[in-house]
Amino acid sequence: MTMLKIPPPELLMPTVDLPVLELPTEDGIPLETNWHRIEMNLLIESLHYHWRDKDDYFTGGNMFVYFSLEQVRNRDYRGPDFFLVKGVDGTYDRKAWITWEEAGRYPDVIVELSSPSTIDVDLGSKKRLYEQTFRTAEYFCYDPASTELRGWRLQGRRYQEIAADEQGWLWSEEMGLWLGAWKGEFQRTFATWLRLFTPEGDLVPT
């Protein structure tokens, strides 16, 4: 009878049980206004239309970006209003952007839609996070109350503010498009919207 040879203990590979993480995809806090919900969809739909022949990018809005186990333990949720990641498989949907499942990829562009209750955070702790941890190439912040648009581009290790053109538009090198305010009606709501424009200044449709 053949005896089963058991290797000595020092040659046995230890098994490691990785914890199963349940990552929330919402925090129960509603969006600021109906305008914010529509604006996020407007940016996403516009970019999808402009890049309708591409599938090597992912764009999302109001969905969590997970970047560390410490963040998960602390329930320190971060959900940009709009973000773009280039050079990834965009043919399938995600409920959240989990960096360690995406080869360590972070957003290349982030847009925050400010409100009186978020403007200080958007220009403070979020801006530092996107600059120092995410290393996001471009960060834009739009205040619908004042229609002020500000943007920063990563130069070296710090953000440098992007200069606006004569219309107040800001150029995004990552998207190859302008961002600027546009007054009109979208989804039965007349307002001043943040829109995407081609290099020639034409409005990117949905």
mmCIF file of N, CA and C in Angstrom, residues 99-187:
data_model
loop_
_atom_site.group_PDB
_atom_site.id
_atom_site.type_symbol
_atom_site.label_atom_id
_atom_site.label_comp_id
_atom_site.label_asym_id
_atom_site.label_seq_id
_atom_site.Cartn_x
_atom_site.Cartn_y
_atom_site.Cartn_z
ATOM 1 N N THR A 99 -10.241 51.282 -5.647
ATOM 2 C CA THR A 99 -8.936 51.444 -6.299
ATOM 3 C C THR A 99 -8.127 50.156 -6.325
ATOM 4 N N TRP A 100 -8.195 49.342 -5.251
ATOM 5 C CA TRP A 100 -7.379 48.129 -5.231
ATOM 6 C C TRP A 100 -7.942 47.038 -6.151
ATOM 7 N N GLU A 101 -9.138 47.237 -6.671
ATOM 8 C CA GLU A 101 -9.676 46.326 -7.679
ATOM 9 C C GLU A 101 -9.502 46.885 -9.091
ATOM 10 N N GLU A 102 -8.918 48.078 -9.180
ATOM 11 C CA GLU A 102 -8.730 48.757 -10.470
ATOM 12 C C GLU A 102 -7.261 49.044 -10.734
ATOM 13 N N ALA A 103 -6.393 48.139 -10.250
ATOM 14 C CA ALA A 103 -4.942 48.271 -10.454
ATOM 15 C C ALA A 103 -4.408 49.582 -9.898
ATOM 16 N N GLY A 104 -5.034 50.054 -8.805
ATOM 17 C CA GLY A 104 -4.553 51.261 -8.154
ATOM 18 C C GLY A 104 -4.877 52.550 -8.875
ATOM 19 N N ARG A 105 -5.809 52.511 -9.814
ATOM 20 C CA ARG A 105 -6.142 53.696 -10.592
ATOM 21 C C ARG A 105 -7.074 54.627 -9.822
ATOM 22 N N TYR A 106 -6.734 55.923 -9.859
ATOM 23 C CA TYR A 106 -7.545 56.975 -9.248
ATOM 24 C C TYR A 106 -8.136 57.849 -10.356
ATOM 25 N N PRO A 107 -9.139 58.667 -10.018
ATOM 26 C CA PRO A 107 -9.715 59.563 -11.032
ATOM 27 C C PRO A 107 -8.671 60.507 -11.632
ATOM 28 N N ASP A 108 -8.797 60.748 -12.938
ATOM 29 C CA ASP A 108 -7.950 61.716 -13.625
ATOM 30 C C ASP A 108 -8.560 63.115 -13.579
ATOM 31 N N VAL A 109 -9.900 63.174 -13.493
ATOM 32 C CA VAL A 109 -10.619 64.444 -13.406
ATOM 33 C C VAL A 109 -11.718 64.288 -12.352
ATOM 34 N N ILE A 110 -11.865 65.310 -11.520
ATOM 35 C CA ILE A 110 -12.961 65.351 -10.540
ATOM 36 C C ILE A 110 -13.617 66.718 -10.637
ATOM 37 N N VAL A 111 -14.959 66.726 -10.586
ATOM 38 C CA VAL A 111 -15.729 67.959 -10.513
ATOM 39 C C VAL A 111 -16.627 67.880 -9.293
ATOM 40 N N GLU A 112 -16.553 68.880 -8.439
ATOM 41 C CA GLU A 112 -17.461 68.982 -7.304
ATOM 42 C C GLU A 112 -18.432 70.126 -7.567
ATOM 43 N N LEU A 113 -19.705 69.868 -7.297
ATOM 44 C CA LEU A 113 -20.763 70.864 -7.433
ATOM 45 C C LEU A 113 -21.080 71.378 -6.038
ATOM 46 N N SER A 114 -20.641 72.570 -5.752
ATOM 47 C CA SER A 114 -20.694 73.085 -4.385
ATOM 48 C C SER A 114 -22.088 73.590 -4.008
ATOM 49 N N SER A 115 -22.252 73.766 -2.722
ATOM 50 C CA SER A 115 -23.448 74.372 -2.142
ATOM 51 C C SER A 115 -22.990 75.104 -0.886
ATOM 52 N N PRO A 116 -23.846 75.913 -0.280
ATOM 53 C CA PRO A 116 -23.423 76.615 0.941
ATOM 54 C C PRO A 116 -22.925 75.674 2.036
ATOM 55 N N SER A 117 -23.443 74.438 2.066
ATOM 56 C CA SER A 117 -23.045 73.506 3.124
ATOM 57 C C SER A 117 -21.792 72.709 2.779
ATOM 58 N N THR A 118 -21.327 72.778 1.524
ATOM 59 C CA THR A 118 -20.172 71.962 1.129
ATOM 60 C C THR A 118 -18.992 72.761 0.608
ATOM 61 N N ILE A 119 -19.166 74.052 0.354
ATOM 62 C CA ILE A 119 -18.120 74.823 -0.311
ATOM 63 C C ILE A 119 -16.808 74.812 0.459
ATOM 64 N N ASP A 120 -16.869 74.920 1.797
ATOM 65 C CA ASP A 120 -15.628 74.936 2.583
ATOM 66 C C ASP A 120 -14.903 73.601 2.494
ATOM 67 N N VAL A 121 -15.642 72.506 2.515
ATOM 68 C CA VAL A 121 -15.042 71.176 2.397
ATOM 69 C C VAL A 121 -14.473 70.972 0.998
ATOM 70 N N ASP A 122 -15.221 71.411 -0.024
ATOM 71 C CA ASP A 122 -14.768 71.243 -1.401
ATOM 72 C C ASP A 122 -13.461 71.966 -1.658
ATOM 73 N N LEU A 123 -13.304 73.145 -1.066
ATOM 74 C CA LEU A 123 -12.092 73.940 -1.272
ATOM 75 C C LEU A 123 -11.015 73.651 -0.232
ATOM 76 N N GLY A 124 -11.359 72.839 0.779
ATOM 77 C CA GLY A 124 -10.422 72.534 1.850
ATOM 78 C C GLY A 124 -9.974 71.087 1.850
ATOM 79 N N SER A 125 -10.624 70.258 2.676
ATOM 80 C CA SER A 125 -10.166 68.884 2.858
ATOM 81 C C SER A 125 -10.273 68.040 1.589
ATOM 82 N N LYS A 126 -11.326 68.234 0.790
ATOM 83 C CA LYS A 126 -11.436 67.459 -0.444
ATOM 84 C C LYS A 126 -10.334 67.831 -1.431
ATOM 85 N N LYS A 127 -10.080 69.112 -1.555
ATOM 86 C CA LYS A 127 -9.025 69.552 -2.478
ATOM 87 C C LYS A 127 -7.674 68.965 -2.064
ATOM 88 N N ARG A 128 -7.392 68.939 -0.764
ATOM 89 C CA ARG A 128 -6.127 68.363 -0.282
ATOM 90 C C ARG A 128 -6.087 66.863 -0.562
ATOM 91 N N LEU A 129 -7.209 66.172 -0.364
ATOM 92 C CA LEU A 129 -7.261 64.734 -0.617
ATOM 93 C C LEU A 129 -6.994 64.436 -2.087
ATOM 94 N N TYR A 130 -7.633 65.173 -2.976
ATOM 95 C CA TYR A 130 -7.467 64.936 -4.407
ATOM 96 C C TYR A 130 -6.055 65.285 -4.867
ATOM 97 N N GLU A 131 -5.466 66.286 -4.232
ATOM 98 C CA GLU A 131 -4.113 66.714 -4.596
ATOM 99 C C GLU A 131 -3.054 65.762 -4.045
ATOM 100 N N GLN A 132 -3.156 65.405 -2.772
ATOM 101 C CA GLN A 132 -2.065 64.728 -2.085
ATOM 102 C C GLN A 132 -2.200 63.209 -2.036
ATOM 103 N N THR A 133 -3.434 62.689 -2.034
ATOM 104 C CA THR A 133 -3.642 61.248 -1.968
ATOM 105 C C THR A 133 -4.055 60.673 -3.313
ATOM 106 N N PHE A 134 -5.089 61.226 -3.913
ATOM 107 C CA PHE A 134 -5.548 60.738 -5.219
ATOM 108 C C PHE A 134 -4.563 61.092 -6.330
ATOM 109 N N ARG A 135 -3.880 62.231 -6.184
ATOM 110 C CA ARG A 135 -3.013 62.755 -7.235
ATOM 111 C C ARG A 135 -3.797 62.939 -8.527
ATOM 112 N N THR A 136 -5.031 63.404 -8.387
ATOM 113 C CA THR A 136 -5.908 63.638 -9.526
ATOM 114 C C THR A 136 -5.370 64.794 -10.356
ATOM 115 N N ALA A 137 -5.245 64.566 -11.654
ATOM 116 C CA ALA A 137 -4.578 65.538 -12.530
ATOM 117 C C ALA A 137 -5.303 66.873 -12.565
ATOM 118 N N GLU A 138 -6.655 66.850 -12.578
ATOM 119 C CA GLU A 138 -7.426 68.091 -12.663
ATOM 120 C C GLU A 138 -8.619 68.031 -11.721
ATOM 121 N N TYR A 139 -8.815 69.122 -10.992
ATOM 122 C CA TYR A 139 -9.938 69.234 -10.067
ATOM 123 C C TYR A 139 -10.674 70.535 -10.349
ATOM 124 N N PHE A 140 -11.989 70.427 -10.533
ATOM 125 C CA PHE A 140 -12.824 71.596 -10.800
ATOM 126 C C PHE A 140 -13.908 71.704 -9.734
ATOM 127 N N CYS A 141 -14.238 72.935 -9.375
ATOM 128 C CA CYS A 141 -15.258 73.190 -8.371
ATOM 129 C C CYS A 141 -16.189 74.278 -8.904
ATOM 130 N N TYR A 142 -17.479 73.936 -8.993
ATOM 131 C CA TYR A 142 -18.466 74.871 -9.547
ATOM 132 C C TYR A 142 -19.490 75.212 -8.479
ATOM 133 N N ASP A 143 -19.721 76.516 -8.292
ATOM 134 C CA ASP A 143 -20.697 77.007 -7.330
ATOM 135 C C ASP A 143 -21.914 77.512 -8.098
ATOM 136 N N PRO A 144 -23.033 76.777 -8.080
ATOM 137 C CA PRO A 144 -24.195 77.208 -8.860
ATOM 138 C C PRO A 144 -24.830 78.495 -8.349
ATOM 139 N N ALA A 145 -24.627 78.813 -7.076
ATOM 140 C CA ALA A 145 -25.218 80.030 -6.526
ATOM 141 C C ALA A 145 -24.601 81.274 -7.154
ATOM 142 N N SER A 146 -23.294 81.255 -7.344
ATOM 143 C CA SER A 146 -22.586 82.409 -7.917
ATOM 144 C C SER A 146 -22.163 82.163 -9.361
ATOM 145 N N THR A 147 -22.372 80.941 -9.850
ATOM 146 C CA THR A 147 -21.916 80.472 -11.167
ATOM 147 C C THR A 147 -20.397 80.615 -11.323
ATOM 148 N N GLU A 148 -19.680 80.587 -10.205
ATOM 149 C CA GLU A 148 -18.218 80.669 -10.257
ATOM 150 C C GLU A 148 -17.632 79.280 -10.477
ATOM 151 N N LEU A 149 -16.726 79.193 -11.417
ATOM 152 C CA LEU A 149 -16.018 77.955 -11.721
ATOM 153 C C LEU A 149 -14.536 78.149 -11.460
ATOM 154 N N ARG A 150 -13.972 77.248 -10.666
ATOM 155 C CA ARG A 150 -12.536 77.272 -10.401
ATOM 156 C C ARG A 150 -11.955 75.905 -10.716
ATOM 157 N N GLY A 151 -10.688 75.889 -11.086
ATOM 158 C CA GLY A 151 -10.054 74.623 -11.418
ATOM 159 C C GLY A 151 -8.580 74.635 -11.110
ATOM 160 N N TRP A 152 -8.033 73.441 -10.890
ATOM 161 C CA TRP A 152 -6.621 73.293 -10.566
ATOM 162 C C TRP A 152 -6.046 72.119 -11.339
ATOM 163 N N ARG A 153 -4.795 72.276 -11.745
ATOM 164 C CA ARG A 153 -4.094 71.214 -12.465
ATOM 165 C C ARG A 153 -2.842 70.851 -11.680
ATOM 166 N N LEU A 154 -2.583 69.563 -11.575
ATOM 167 C CA LEU A 154 -1.437 69.101 -10.798
ATOM 168 C C LEU A 154 -0.147 69.412 -11.540
ATOM 169 N N GLN A 155 0.706 70.175 -10.887
ATOM 170 C CA GLN A 155 2.025 70.506 -11.410
ATOM 171 C C GLN A 155 3.039 70.058 -10.376
ATOM 172 N N GLY A 156 3.779 68.990 -10.710
ATOM 173 C CA GLY A 156 4.673 68.437 -9.698
ATOM 174 C C GLY A 156 3.847 67.784 -8.609
ATOM 175 N N ARG A 157 3.957 68.294 -7.395
ATOM 176 C CA ARG A 157 3.231 67.725 -6.279
ATOM 177 C C ARG A 157 2.124 68.637 -5.763
ATOM 178 N N ARG A 158 1.879 69.753 -6.444
ATOM 179 C CA ARG A 158 0.893 70.713 -5.949
ATOM 180 C C ARG A 158 -0.046 71.147 -7.066
ATOM 181 N N TYR A 159 -1.245 71.549 -6.670
ATOM 182 C CA TYR A 159 -2.206 72.095 -7.609
ATOM 183 C C TYR A 159 -1.860 73.545 -7.940
ATOM 184 N N GLN A 160 -1.959 73.859 -9.225
ATOM 185 C CA GLN A 160 -1.838 75.228 -9.686
ATOM 186 C C GLN A 160 -3.171 75.619 -10.314
ATOM 187 N N GLU A 161 -3.663 76.799 -9.970
ATOM 188 C CA GLU A 161 -4.979 77.202 -10.456
ATOM 189 C C GLU A 161 -4.947 77.411 -11.966
ATOM 190 N N ILE A 162 -6.005 76.960 -12.621
ATOM 191 C CA ILE A 162 -6.132 77.081 -14.074
ATOM 192 C C ILE A 162 -6.730 78.447 -14.398
ATOM 193 N N ALA A 163 -6.089 79.164 -15.293
ATOM 194 C CA ALA A 163 -6.571 80.487 -15.678
ATOM 195 C C ALA A 163 -7.777 80.351 -16.605
ATOM 196 N N ALA A 164 -8.786 81.182 -16.382
ATOM 197 C CA ALA A 164 -9.993 81.167 -17.210
ATOM 198 C C ALA A 164 -9.785 82.008 -18.466
ATOM 199 N N ASP A 165 -10.554 81.686 -19.522
ATOM 200 C CA ASP A 165 -10.511 82.518 -20.709
ATOM 201 C C ASP A 165 -11.448 83.706 -20.531
ATOM 202 N N GLU A 166 -11.675 84.476 -21.582
ATOM 203 C CA GLU A 166 -12.475 85.697 -21.456
ATOM 204 C C GLU A 166 -13.936 85.403 -21.132
ATOM 205 N N GLN A 167 -14.385 84.178 -21.364
ATOM 206 C CA GLN A 167 -15.765 83.813 -21.044
ATOM 207 C C GLN A 167 -15.904 83.204 -19.659
ATOM 208 N N GLY A 168 -14.775 83.024 -19.001
ATOM 209 C CA GLY A 168 -14.795 82.370 -17.703
ATOM 210 C C GLY A 168 -14.712 80.862 -17.802
ATOM 211 N N TRP A 169 -14.458 80.335 -19.007
ATOM 212 C CA TRP A 169 -14.338 78.891 -19.196
ATOM 213 C C TRP A 169 -12.939 78.423 -18.778
ATOM 214 N N LEU A 170 -12.863 77.137 -18.405
ATOM 215 C CA LEU A 170 -11.597 76.517 -18.040
ATOM 216 C C LEU A 170 -11.325 75.335 -18.961
ATOM 217 N N TRP A 171 -10.075 75.221 -19.392
ATOM 218 C CA TRP A 171 -9.694 74.149 -20.306
ATOM 219 C C TRP A 171 -9.259 72.915 -19.525
ATOM 220 N N SER A 172 -9.810 71.758 -19.912
ATOM 221 C CA SER A 172 -9.404 70.485 -19.328
ATOM 222 C C SER A 172 -8.499 69.760 -20.309
ATOM 223 N N GLU A 173 -7.232 69.619 -19.952
ATOM 224 C CA GLU A 173 -6.302 68.879 -20.796
ATOM 225 C C GLU A 173 -6.651 67.397 -20.818
ATOM 226 N N GLU A 174 -7.151 66.889 -19.697
ATOM 227 C CA GLU A 174 -7.463 65.466 -19.607
ATOM 228 C C GLU A 174 -8.633 65.081 -20.504
ATOM 229 N N MET A 175 -9.630 65.935 -20.614
ATOM 230 C CA MET A 175 -10.788 65.636 -21.454
ATOM 231 C C MET A 175 -10.661 66.220 -22.854
ATOM 232 N N GLY A 176 -9.786 67.214 -23.008
ATOM 233 C CA GLY A 176 -9.682 67.892 -24.294
ATOM 234 C C GLY A 176 -10.917 68.719 -24.584
ATOM 235 N N LEU A 177 -11.515 69.268 -23.519
ATOM 236 C CA LEU A 177 -12.757 70.028 -23.626
ATOM 237 C C LEU A 177 -12.712 71.235 -22.696
ATOM 238 N N TRP A 178 -13.559 72.216 -23.009
ATOM 239 C CA TRP A 178 -13.763 73.346 -22.115
ATOM 240 C C TRP A 178 -14.885 73.027 -21.126
ATOM 241 N N LEU A 179 -14.803 73.582 -19.931
ATOM 242 C CA LEU A 179 -15.907 73.592 -18.990
ATOM 243 C C LEU A 179 -16.337 75.035 -18.799
ATOM 244 N N GLY A 180 -17.651 75.272 -18.858
ATOM 245 C CA GLY A 180 -18.132 76.632 -18.695
ATOM 246 C C GLY A 180 -19.614 76.677 -18.388
ATOM 247 N N ALA A 181 -20.053 77.810 -17.901
ATOM 248 C CA ALA A 181 -21.467 77.988 -17.557
ATOM 249 C C ALA A 181 -22.298 78.189 -18.813
ATOM 250 N N TRP A 182 -23.506 77.612 -18.805
ATOM 251 C CA TRP A 182 -24.438 77.713 -19.932
ATOM 252 C C TRP A 182 -25.840 77.903 -19.373
ATOM 253 N N LYS A 183 -26.508 78.942 -19.801
ATOM 254 C CA LYS A 183 -27.861 79.212 -19.295
ATOM 255 C C LYS A 183 -28.881 78.669 -20.282
ATOM 256 N N GLY A 184 -29.779 77.826 -19.796
ATOM 257 C CA GLY A 184 -30.781 77.241 -20.676
ATOM 258 C C GLY A 184 -31.603 76.201 -19.946
ATOM 259 N N GLU A 185 -32.405 75.474 -20.709
ATOM 260 C CA GLU A 185 -33.304 74.481 -20.131
ATOM 261 C C GLU A 185 -32.787 73.073 -20.406
ATOM 262 N N PHE A 186 -32.769 72.257 -19.384
ATOM 263 C CA PHE A 186 -32.396 70.855 -19.504
ATOM 264 C C PHE A 186 -33.292 70.060 -18.570
ATOM 265 N N GLN A 187 -33.915 69.020 -19.102
ATOM 266 C CA GLN A 187 -34.864 68.191 -18.353
ATOM 267 C C GLN A 187 -35.917 69.055 -17.642
#
